CSV table of C-alpha atoms and ligand atoms in Angstrom, one decimal:
chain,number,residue,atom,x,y,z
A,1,UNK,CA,0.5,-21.1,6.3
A,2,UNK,CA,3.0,-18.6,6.0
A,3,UNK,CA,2.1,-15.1,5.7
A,4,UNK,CA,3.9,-12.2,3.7
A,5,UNK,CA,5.6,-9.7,5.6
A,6,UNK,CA,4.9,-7.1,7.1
A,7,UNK,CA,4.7,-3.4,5.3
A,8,UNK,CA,4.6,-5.9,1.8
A,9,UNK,CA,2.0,-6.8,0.3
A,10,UNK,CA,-0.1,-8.7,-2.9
A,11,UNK,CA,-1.7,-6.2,-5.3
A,12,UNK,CA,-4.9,-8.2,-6.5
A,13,UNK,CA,-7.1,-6.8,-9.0
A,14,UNK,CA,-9.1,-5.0,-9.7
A,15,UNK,CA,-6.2,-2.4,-7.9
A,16,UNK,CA,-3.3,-4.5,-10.2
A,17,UNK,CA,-5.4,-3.3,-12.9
A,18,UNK,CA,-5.0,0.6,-11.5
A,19,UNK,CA,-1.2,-0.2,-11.6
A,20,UNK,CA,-1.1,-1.0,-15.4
A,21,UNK,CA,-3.0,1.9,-15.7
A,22,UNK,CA,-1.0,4.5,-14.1
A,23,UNK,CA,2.0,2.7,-15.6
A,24,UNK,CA,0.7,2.6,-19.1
A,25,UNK,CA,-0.6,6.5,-18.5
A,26,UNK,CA,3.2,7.5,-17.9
A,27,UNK,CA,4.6,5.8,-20.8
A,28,UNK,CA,2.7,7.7,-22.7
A,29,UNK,CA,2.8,10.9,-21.6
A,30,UNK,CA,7.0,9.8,-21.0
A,31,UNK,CA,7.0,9.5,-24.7
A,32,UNK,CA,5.3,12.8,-25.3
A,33,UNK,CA,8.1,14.3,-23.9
A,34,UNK,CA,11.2,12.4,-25.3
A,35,UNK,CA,12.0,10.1,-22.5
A,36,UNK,CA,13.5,7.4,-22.3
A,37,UNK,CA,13.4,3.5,-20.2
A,38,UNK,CA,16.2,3.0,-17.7
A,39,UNK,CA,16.4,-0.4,-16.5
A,40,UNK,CA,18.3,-0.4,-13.5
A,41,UNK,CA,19.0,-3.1,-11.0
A,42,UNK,CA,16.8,-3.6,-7.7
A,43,UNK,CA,20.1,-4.4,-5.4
A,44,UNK,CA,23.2,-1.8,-5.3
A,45,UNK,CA,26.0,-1.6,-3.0
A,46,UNK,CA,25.1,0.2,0.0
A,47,UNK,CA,27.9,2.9,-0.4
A,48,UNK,CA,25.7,4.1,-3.6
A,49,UNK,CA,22.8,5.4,-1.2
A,50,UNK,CA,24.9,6.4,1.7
A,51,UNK,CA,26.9,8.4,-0.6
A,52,UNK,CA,23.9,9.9,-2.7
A,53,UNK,CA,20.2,9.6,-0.6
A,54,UNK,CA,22.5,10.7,2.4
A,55,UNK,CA,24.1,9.1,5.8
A,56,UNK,CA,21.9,12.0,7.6
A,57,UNK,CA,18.7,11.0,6.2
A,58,UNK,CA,15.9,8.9,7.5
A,59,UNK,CA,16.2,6.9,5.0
A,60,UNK,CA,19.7,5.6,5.3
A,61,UNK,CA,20.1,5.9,8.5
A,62,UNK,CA,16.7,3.7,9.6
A,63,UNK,CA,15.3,2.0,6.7
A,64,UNK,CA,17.4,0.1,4.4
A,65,UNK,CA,17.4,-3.2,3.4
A,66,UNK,CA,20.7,-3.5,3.8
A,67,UNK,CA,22.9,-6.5,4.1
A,68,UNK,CA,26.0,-8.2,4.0
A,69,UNK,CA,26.2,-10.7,1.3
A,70,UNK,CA,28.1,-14.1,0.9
A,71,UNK,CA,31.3,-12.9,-0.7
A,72,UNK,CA,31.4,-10.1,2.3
A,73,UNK,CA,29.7,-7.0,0.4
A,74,UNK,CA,27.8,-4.6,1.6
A,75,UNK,CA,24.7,-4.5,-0.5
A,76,UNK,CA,21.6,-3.0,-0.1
A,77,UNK,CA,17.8,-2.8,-1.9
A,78,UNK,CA,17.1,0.4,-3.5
A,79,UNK,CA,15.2,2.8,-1.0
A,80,UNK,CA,15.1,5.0,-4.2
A,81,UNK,CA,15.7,5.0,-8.4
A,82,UNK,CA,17.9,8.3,-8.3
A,83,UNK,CA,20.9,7.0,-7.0
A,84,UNK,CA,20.8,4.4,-9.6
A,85,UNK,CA,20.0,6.1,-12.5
A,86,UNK,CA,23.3,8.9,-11.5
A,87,UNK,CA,25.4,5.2,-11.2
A,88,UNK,CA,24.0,4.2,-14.8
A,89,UNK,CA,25.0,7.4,-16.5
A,90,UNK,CA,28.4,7.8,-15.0
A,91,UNK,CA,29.0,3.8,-15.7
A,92,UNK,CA,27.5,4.0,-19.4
A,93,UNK,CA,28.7,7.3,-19.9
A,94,UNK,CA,25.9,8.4,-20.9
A,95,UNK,CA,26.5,12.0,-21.2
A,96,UNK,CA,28.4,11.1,-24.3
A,97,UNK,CA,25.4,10.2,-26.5
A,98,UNK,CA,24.5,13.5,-27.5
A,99,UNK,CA,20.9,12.9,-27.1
A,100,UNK,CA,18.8,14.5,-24.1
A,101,UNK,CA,19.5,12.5,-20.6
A,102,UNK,CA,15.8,12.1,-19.9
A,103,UNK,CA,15.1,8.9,-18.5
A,104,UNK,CA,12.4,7.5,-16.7
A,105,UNK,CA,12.1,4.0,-14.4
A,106,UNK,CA,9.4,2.1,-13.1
A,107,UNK,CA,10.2,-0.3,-10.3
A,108,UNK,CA,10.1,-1.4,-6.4
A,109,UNK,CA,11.8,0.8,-3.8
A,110,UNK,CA,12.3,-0.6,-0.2
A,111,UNK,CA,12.3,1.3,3.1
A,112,UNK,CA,11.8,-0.1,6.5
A,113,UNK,CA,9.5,2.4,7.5
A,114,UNK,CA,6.6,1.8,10.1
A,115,UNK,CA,3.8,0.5,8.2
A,116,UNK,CA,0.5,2.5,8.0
A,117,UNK,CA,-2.1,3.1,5.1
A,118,UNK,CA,-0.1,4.5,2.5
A,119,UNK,CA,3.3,3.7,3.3
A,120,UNK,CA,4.8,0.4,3.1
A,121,UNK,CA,8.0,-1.4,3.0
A,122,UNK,CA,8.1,-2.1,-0.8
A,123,UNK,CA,6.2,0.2,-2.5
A,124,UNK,CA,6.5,1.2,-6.4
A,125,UNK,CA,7.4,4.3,-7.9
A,126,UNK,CA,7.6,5.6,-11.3
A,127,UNK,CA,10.3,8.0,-11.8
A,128,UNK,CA,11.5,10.6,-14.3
A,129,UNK,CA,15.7,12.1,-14.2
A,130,UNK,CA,16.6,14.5,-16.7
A,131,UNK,CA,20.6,14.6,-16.3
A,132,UNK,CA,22.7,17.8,-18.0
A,133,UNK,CA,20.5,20.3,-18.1
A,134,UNK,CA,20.6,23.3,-15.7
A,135,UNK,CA,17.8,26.1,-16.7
A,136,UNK,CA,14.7,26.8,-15.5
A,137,UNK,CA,13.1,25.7,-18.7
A,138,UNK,CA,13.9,22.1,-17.9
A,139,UNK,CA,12.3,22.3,-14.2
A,140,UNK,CA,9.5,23.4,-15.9
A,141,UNK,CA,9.0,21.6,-18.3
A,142,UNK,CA,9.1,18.5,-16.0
A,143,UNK,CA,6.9,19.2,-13.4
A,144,UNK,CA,4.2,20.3,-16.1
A,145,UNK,CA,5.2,16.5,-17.6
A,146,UNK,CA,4.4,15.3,-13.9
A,147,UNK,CA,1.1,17.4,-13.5
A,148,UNK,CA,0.2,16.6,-17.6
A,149,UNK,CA,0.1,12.7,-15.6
A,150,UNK,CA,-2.1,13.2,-13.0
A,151,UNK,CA,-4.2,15.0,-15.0
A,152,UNK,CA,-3.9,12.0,-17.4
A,153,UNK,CA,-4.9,9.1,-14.8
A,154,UNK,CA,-7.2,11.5,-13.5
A,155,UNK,CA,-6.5,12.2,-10.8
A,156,UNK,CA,-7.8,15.0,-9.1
A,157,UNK,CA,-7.4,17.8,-6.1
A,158,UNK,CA,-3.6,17.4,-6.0
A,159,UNK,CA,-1.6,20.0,-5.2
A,160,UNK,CA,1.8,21.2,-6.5
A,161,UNK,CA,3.7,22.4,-4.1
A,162,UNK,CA,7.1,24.5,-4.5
A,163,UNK,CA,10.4,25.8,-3.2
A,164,UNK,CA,13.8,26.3,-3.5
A,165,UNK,CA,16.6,25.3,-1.0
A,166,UNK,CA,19.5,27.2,-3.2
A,167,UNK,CA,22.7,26.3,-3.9
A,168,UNK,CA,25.6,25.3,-2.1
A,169,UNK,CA,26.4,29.3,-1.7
A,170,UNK,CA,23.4,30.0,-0.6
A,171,UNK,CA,23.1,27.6,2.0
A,172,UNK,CA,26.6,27.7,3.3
A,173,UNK,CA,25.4,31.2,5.5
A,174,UNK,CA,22.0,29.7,6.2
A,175,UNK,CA,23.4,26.4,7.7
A,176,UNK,CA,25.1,28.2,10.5
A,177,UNK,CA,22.2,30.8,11.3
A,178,UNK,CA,19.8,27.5,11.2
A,179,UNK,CA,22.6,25.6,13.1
A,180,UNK,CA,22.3,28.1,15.6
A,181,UNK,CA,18.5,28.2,16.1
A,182,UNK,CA,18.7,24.4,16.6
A,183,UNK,CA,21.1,24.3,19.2
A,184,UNK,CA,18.9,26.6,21.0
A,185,UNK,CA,16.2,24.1,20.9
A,186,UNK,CA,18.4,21.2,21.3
A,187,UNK,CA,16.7,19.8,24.3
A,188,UNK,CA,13.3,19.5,23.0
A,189,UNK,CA,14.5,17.9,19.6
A,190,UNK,CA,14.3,14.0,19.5
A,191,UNK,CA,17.0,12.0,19.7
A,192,UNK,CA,18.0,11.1,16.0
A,193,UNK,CA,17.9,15.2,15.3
A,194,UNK,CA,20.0,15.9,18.4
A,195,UNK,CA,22.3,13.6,16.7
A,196,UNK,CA,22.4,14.8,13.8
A,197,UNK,CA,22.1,18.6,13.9
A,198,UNK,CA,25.5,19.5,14.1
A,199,UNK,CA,26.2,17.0,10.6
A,200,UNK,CA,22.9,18.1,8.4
A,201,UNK,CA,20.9,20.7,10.2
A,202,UNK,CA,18.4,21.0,7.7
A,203,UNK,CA,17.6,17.2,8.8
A,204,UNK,CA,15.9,18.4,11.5
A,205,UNK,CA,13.0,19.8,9.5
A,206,UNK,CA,11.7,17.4,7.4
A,207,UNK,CA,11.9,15.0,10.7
A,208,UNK,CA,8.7,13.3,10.8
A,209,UNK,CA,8.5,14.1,15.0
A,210,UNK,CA,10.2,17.5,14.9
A,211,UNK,CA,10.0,18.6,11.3
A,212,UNK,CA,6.4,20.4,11.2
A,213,UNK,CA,6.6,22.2,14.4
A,214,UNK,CA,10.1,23.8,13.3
A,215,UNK,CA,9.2,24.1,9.8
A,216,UNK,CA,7.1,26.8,11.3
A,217,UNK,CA,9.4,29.1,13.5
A,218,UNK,CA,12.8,28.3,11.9
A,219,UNK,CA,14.3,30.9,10.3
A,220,UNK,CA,13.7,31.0,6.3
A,221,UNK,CA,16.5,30.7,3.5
A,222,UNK,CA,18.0,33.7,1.6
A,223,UNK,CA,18.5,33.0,-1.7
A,224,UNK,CA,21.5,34.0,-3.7
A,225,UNK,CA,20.5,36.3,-6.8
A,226,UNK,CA,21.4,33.3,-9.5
A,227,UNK,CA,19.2,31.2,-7.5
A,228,UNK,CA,16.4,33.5,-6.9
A,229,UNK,CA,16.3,34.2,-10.9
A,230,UNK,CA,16.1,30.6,-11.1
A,231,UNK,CA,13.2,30.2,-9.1
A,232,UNK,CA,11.0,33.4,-10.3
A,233,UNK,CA,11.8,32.0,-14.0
A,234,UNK,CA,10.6,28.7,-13.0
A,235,UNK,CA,7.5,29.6,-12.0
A,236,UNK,CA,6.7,32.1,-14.7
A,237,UNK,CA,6.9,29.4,-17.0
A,238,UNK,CA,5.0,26.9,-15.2
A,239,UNK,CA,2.1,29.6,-15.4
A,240,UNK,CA,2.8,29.6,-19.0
A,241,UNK,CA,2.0,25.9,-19.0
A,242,UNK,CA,-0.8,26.5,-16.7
A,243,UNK,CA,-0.1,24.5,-14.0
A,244,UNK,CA,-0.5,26.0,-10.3
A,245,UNK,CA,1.7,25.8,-7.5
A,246,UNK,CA,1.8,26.8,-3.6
A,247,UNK,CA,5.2,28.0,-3.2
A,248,UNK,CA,6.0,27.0,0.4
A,249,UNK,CA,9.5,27.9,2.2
A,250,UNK,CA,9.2,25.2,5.2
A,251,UNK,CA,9.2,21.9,2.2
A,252,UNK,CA,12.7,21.1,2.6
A,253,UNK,CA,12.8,16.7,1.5
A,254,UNK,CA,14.1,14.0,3.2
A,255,UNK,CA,16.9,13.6,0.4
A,256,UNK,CA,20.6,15.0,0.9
A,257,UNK,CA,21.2,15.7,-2.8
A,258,UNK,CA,18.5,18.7,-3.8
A,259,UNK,CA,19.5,21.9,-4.9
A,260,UNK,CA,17.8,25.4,-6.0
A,261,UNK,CA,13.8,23.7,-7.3
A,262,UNK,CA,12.1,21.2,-5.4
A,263,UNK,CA,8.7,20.0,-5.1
A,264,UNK,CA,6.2,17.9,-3.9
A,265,UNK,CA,2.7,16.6,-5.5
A,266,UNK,CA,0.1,16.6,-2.0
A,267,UNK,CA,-3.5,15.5,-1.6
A,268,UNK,CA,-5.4,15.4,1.3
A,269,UNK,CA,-7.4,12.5,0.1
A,270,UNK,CA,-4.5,10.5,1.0
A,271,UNK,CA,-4.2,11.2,5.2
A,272,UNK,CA,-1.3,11.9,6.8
A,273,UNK,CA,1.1,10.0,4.0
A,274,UNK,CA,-0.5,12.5,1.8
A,275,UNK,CA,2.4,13.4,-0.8
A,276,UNK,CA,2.0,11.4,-4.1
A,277,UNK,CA,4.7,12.4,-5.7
A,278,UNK,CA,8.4,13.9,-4.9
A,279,UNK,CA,11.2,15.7,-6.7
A,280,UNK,CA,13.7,18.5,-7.4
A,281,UNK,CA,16.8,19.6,-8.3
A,282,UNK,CA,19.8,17.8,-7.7
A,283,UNK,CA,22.8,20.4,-9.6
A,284,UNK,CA,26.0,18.7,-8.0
A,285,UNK,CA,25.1,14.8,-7.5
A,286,UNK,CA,26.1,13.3,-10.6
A,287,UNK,CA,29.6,15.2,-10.4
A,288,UNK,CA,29.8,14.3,-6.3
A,289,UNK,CA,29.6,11.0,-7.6
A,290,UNK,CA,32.3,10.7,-9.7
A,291,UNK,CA,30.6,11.9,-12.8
A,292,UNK,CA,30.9,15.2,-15.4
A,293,UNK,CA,29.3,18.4,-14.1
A,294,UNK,CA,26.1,17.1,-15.4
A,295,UNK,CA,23.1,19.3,-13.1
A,296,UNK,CA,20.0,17.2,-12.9
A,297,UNK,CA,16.3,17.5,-11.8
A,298,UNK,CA,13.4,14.5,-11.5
A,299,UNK,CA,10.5,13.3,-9.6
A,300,UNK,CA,9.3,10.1,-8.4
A,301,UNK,CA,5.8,9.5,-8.2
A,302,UNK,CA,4.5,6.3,-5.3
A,303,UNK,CA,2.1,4.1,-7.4
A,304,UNK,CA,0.3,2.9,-4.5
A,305,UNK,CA,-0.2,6.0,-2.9
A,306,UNK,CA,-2.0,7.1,-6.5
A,307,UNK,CA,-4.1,3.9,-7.1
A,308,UNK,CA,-5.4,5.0,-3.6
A,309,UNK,CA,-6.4,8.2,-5.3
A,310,UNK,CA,-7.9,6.1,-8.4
A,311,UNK,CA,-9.6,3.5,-6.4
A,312,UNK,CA,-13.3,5.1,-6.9
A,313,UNK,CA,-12.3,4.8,-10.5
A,314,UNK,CA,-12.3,1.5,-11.7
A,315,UNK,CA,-10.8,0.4,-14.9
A,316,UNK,CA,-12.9,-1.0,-17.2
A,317,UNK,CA,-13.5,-4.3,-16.6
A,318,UNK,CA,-11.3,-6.2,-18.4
A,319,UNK,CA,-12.7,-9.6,-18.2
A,320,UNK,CA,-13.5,-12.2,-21.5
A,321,UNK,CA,-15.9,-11.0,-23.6
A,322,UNK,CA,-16.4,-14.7,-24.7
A,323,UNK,CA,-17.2,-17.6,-22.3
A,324,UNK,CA,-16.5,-20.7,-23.9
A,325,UNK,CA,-18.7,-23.9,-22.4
A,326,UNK,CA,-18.6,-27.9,-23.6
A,327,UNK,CA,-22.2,-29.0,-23.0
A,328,UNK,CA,-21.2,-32.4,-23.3
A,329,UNK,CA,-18.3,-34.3,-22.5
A,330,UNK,CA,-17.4,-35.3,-26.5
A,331,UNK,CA,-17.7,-31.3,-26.9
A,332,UNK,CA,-14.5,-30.9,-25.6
A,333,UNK,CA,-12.1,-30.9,-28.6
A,334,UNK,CA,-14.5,-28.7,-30.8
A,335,UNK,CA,-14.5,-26.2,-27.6
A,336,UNK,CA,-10.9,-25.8,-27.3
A,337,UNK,CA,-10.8,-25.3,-31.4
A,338,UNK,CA,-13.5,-22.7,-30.9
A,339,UNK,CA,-12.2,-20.9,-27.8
A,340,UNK,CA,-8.6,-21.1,-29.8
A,341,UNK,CA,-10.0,-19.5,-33.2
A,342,UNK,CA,-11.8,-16.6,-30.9
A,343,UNK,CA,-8.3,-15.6,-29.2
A,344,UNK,CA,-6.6,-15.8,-32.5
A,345,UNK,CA,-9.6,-13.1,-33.9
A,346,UNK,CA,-8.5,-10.7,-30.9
A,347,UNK,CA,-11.4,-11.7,-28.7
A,348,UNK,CA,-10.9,-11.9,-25.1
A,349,UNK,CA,-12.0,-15.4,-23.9
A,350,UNK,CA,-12.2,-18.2,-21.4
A,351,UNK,CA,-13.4,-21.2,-20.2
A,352,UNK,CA,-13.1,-23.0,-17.0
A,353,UNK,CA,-13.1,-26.5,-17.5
A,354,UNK,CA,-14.7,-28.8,-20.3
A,355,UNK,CA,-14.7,-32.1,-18.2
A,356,UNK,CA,-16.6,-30.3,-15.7
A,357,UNK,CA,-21.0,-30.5,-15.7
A,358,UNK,CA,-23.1,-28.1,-18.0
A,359,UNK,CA,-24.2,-26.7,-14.3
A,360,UNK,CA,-20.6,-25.9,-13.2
A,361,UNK,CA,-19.3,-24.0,-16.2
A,362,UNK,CA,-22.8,-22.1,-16.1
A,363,UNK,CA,-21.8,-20.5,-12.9
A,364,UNK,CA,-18.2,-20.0,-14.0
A,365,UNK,CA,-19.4,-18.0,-17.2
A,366,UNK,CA,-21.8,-15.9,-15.0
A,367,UNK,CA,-18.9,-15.1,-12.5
A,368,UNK,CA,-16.7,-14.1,-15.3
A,369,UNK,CA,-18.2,-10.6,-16.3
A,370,UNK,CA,-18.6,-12.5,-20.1
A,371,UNK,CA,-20.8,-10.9,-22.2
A,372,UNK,CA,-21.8,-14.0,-24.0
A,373,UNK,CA,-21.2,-17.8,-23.2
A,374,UNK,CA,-20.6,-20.1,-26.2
A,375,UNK,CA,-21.8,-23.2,-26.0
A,376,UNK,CA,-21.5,-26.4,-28.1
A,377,UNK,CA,-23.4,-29.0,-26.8
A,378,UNK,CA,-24.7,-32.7,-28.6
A,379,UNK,CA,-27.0,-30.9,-31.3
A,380,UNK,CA,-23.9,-28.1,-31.7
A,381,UNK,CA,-21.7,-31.1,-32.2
A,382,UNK,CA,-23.5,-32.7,-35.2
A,383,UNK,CA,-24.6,-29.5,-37.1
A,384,UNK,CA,-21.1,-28.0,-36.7
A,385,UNK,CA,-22.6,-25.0,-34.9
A,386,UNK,CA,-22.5,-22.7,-31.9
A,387,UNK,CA,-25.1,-21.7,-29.3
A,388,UNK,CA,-24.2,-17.9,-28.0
A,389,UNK,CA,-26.3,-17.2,-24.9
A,390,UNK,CA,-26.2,-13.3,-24.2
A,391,UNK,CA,-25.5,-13.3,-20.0
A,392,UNK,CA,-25.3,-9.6,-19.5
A,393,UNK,CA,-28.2,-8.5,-21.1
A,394,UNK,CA,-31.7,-10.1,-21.6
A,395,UNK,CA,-32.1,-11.9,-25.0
A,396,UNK,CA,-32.8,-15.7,-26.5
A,397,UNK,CA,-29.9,-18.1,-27.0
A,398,UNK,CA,-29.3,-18.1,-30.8
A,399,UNK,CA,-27.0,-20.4,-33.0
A,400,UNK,CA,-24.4,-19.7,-35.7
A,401,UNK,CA,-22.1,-22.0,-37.7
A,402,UNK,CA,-19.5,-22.5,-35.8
A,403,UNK,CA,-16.7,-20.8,-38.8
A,404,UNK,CA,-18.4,-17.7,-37.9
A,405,UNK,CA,-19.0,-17.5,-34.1
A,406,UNK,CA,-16.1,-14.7,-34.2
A,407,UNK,CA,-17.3,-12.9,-36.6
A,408,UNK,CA,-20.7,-12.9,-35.1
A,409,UNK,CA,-19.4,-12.5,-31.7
A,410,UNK,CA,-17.4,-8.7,-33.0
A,411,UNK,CA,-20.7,-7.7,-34.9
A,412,UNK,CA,-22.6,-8.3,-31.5
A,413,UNK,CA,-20.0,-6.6,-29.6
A,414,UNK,CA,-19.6,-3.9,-32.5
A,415,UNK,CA,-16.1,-4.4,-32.2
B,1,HAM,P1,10.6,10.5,-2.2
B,1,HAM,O1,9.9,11.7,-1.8
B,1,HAM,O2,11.4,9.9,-1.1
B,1,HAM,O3,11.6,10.9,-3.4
B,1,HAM,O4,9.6,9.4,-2.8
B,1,HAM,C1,8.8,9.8,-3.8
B,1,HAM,C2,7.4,9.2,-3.6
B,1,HAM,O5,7.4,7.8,-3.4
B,1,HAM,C3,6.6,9.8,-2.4
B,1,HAM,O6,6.0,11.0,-2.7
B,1,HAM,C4,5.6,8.7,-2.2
B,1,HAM,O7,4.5,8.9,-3.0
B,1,HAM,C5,6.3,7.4,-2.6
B,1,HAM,N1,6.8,6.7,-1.3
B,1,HAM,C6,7.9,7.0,-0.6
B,1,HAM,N2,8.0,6.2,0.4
B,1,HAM,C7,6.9,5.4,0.4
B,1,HAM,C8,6.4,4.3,1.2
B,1,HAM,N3,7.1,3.9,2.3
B,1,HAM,N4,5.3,3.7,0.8
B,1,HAM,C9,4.6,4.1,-0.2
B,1,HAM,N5,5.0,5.1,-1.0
B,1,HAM,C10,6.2,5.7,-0.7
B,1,HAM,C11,12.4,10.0,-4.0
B,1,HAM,O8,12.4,8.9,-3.9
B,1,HAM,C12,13.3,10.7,-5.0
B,1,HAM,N6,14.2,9.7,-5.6
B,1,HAM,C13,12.5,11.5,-6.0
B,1,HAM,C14,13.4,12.2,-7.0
B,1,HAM,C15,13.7,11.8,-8.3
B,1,HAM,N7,14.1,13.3,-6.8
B,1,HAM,C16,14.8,13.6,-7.9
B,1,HAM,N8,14.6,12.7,-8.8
């Protein structure tokens, strides 16, 4: 027996059914506000993150899948979809279409974290980029897009929470008074921070053993007048479209690219891996990687993390509404006509298998969820007729001709 790995897992229904519905949820409301599918590949060279996700961040610098492939490159799986969507737009120049660069992904990411409940090593995420647009209007117009969704799959007691880091003027004098105020502290940091202070001091506070305690004594960001403007304007319009945010100066994210707006979706509900959803600005990537000036913003938002939100709330249950059984072992052939002719009507149905007794495919049409089993048995056979046996609710066994089983079947179902 071999067993998956660990940190990956099998989604099985019914929580495979909470994925399609988050996923189908976000297409919609993607669609609603005029974006775009970006299909982009699961395996990049490693360079691509290094450059973009950052070689100071936890996530480069501990948990790629990266390796070294036959022909000698370095290649990695995608710990995130940002990176790739930038690659796609410079490669495709996509800032040449003259349409909005709002694009949104659904896919696996992989990071070698430690696994726990909530955070594994492949895990999926549904993203959203807009690329080339730098006013406030466009930060909030997507994190109402993002809230608009989890309002959508229903998910409640979320909370939105908000800040800016600035720009690269803005944080050029704070680096070296934060700098300063982590050298004092050196000794008590852990290791990978006393590394990499002096390289990315801001690092240090969204380390998972260091980050929350100096979150709350390090000294706070000044932001430059541009940038504050950005931020009040940004949340004066988010009130306009209702949605309510924390505004908190210590969220910093794990990601070297942000720049003036970022946020994070949180809900207790969820433990300590409790943020559902991730984004911000990110003004200078697409350019630092070889690109136009093209300032961006998104948000990814960690499936599995939501369908453990959902998980109370069930999908409805999608089984067959039809339950096709052969009473008899010459039924056969007239079963797979009928069960053929109620698919081809839009009915969901099943069977399980026609050489098998009466007894067997009894239980099988019980365990389905059916709400009727059809049955043709000897006396079905001859009269060119159907038996429908309710299973879900109490009621007689009945016959039709067997032309009109589906018809009969929608009329009982009122569909
Ligand atoms: P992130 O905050 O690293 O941001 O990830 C976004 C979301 O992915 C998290 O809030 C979480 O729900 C989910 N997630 C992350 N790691 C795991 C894990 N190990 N297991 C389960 N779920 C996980 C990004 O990835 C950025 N690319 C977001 C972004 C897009 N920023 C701008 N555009």
């Amino acid at each position: 027996m071999i067993n998956s790995l660990r940190g990956f897992r099998d989604i099985l229904p019914p929580e495979s059914d909470l994925f399609a519905r988050i996923e189908a949820a976000a297409r919609e409301v993607f669609g609603l506000y005029g974006y775009q599918e970006l299909r982009i590949p699961t395996l990049e060279k490693k360079e691509l993150f290094v450059k973009s996700t950052g070689d100071t961040t936890d996530i480069v610098e501990k948990e790629m899948y990266a390796f070294t492939d036959g022909g000698g490159r370095e290649i990695a799986n995608r710990p995130e979809g940002t990176p790739g969507v930038v690659r796609a737009y410079i490669e495709n120049n996509l800032g040449q279409t003259g349409r909005n660069g709002k694009y949104f992904y659904i896919g696996n990411m992989f990071r070698a974290e430690r696994p726990q409940a909530g955070r594994y090593r492949e895990f999926e995420q549904i993203g959203a980029e807009h690329i080339g647009n730098p006013s406030p209007f466009a930060d909030a117009e997507t994190i109402t897009m993002l809230v608009r969704l989890l309002e959508k799959v229903g998910a409640g007691g979320c909370t939105v929470v908000l800040n800016s880091l600035g720009c690269g003027e803005c944080r050029k004098a704070y680096r070296e008074v934060l700098l300063a105020f982590l050298r004092a502290r050196a000794e008590k940091l852990c290791e990978p921070c006393r590394g990499r202070i002096e390289r990315n001091p801001l690092r240090a506070l969204d380390c998972k053993i260091d980050g929350p305690a100096l979150a709350e004594t390090a000294p706070k960001l000044t932001l430059c007048p541009a940038c504050a403007e950005h931020f009040a304007k940004t949340q004066e319009l988010l009130k306009i479209s209702s949605v309510s945010c924390e505004v908190n100066p210590s969220l910093v994210r794990g990601l070297d690219y942000y720049t003036r707006t970022v946020f994070e979706v949180r809900s207790s509900a969820l433990g300590s891996q409790d943020a559902v959803c991730g984004g911000g600005r990110y003004d200078d990537l697409v350019k630092s990687m070889g690109g136009p000036a093209a300032p961006a913003i998104g948000w990814a938002l960690g499936v599995d993390r939501m369908a453990m939100l959902l998980k109370d709330k069930p999908a409805a249950d999608n089984g067959p509404k039809a339950f096709v059984i052969a009473a008899s072992k010459e039924a056969g052939n007239k079963s797979f006509e009928l069960i053929t002719a109620l698919r081809a009507a839009g009915l969901s149905a099943d069977f399980s298998n026609f050489e098998l007794s009466l007894k067997s495919q009894m239980r099988s049409a019980d365990k389905s969820g059916a709400a009727f089993a059809l049955l043709i048995g000897e006396d079905e056979l001859k009269a060119g007729a159907v038996a429908l046996k309710p299973l879900k609710e109490k009621g007689d066994q009945f016959t039709v001709p067997a032309a009109e089983a589906p018809a009969k079947l929608k009329e009982l179902l009122k569909l």
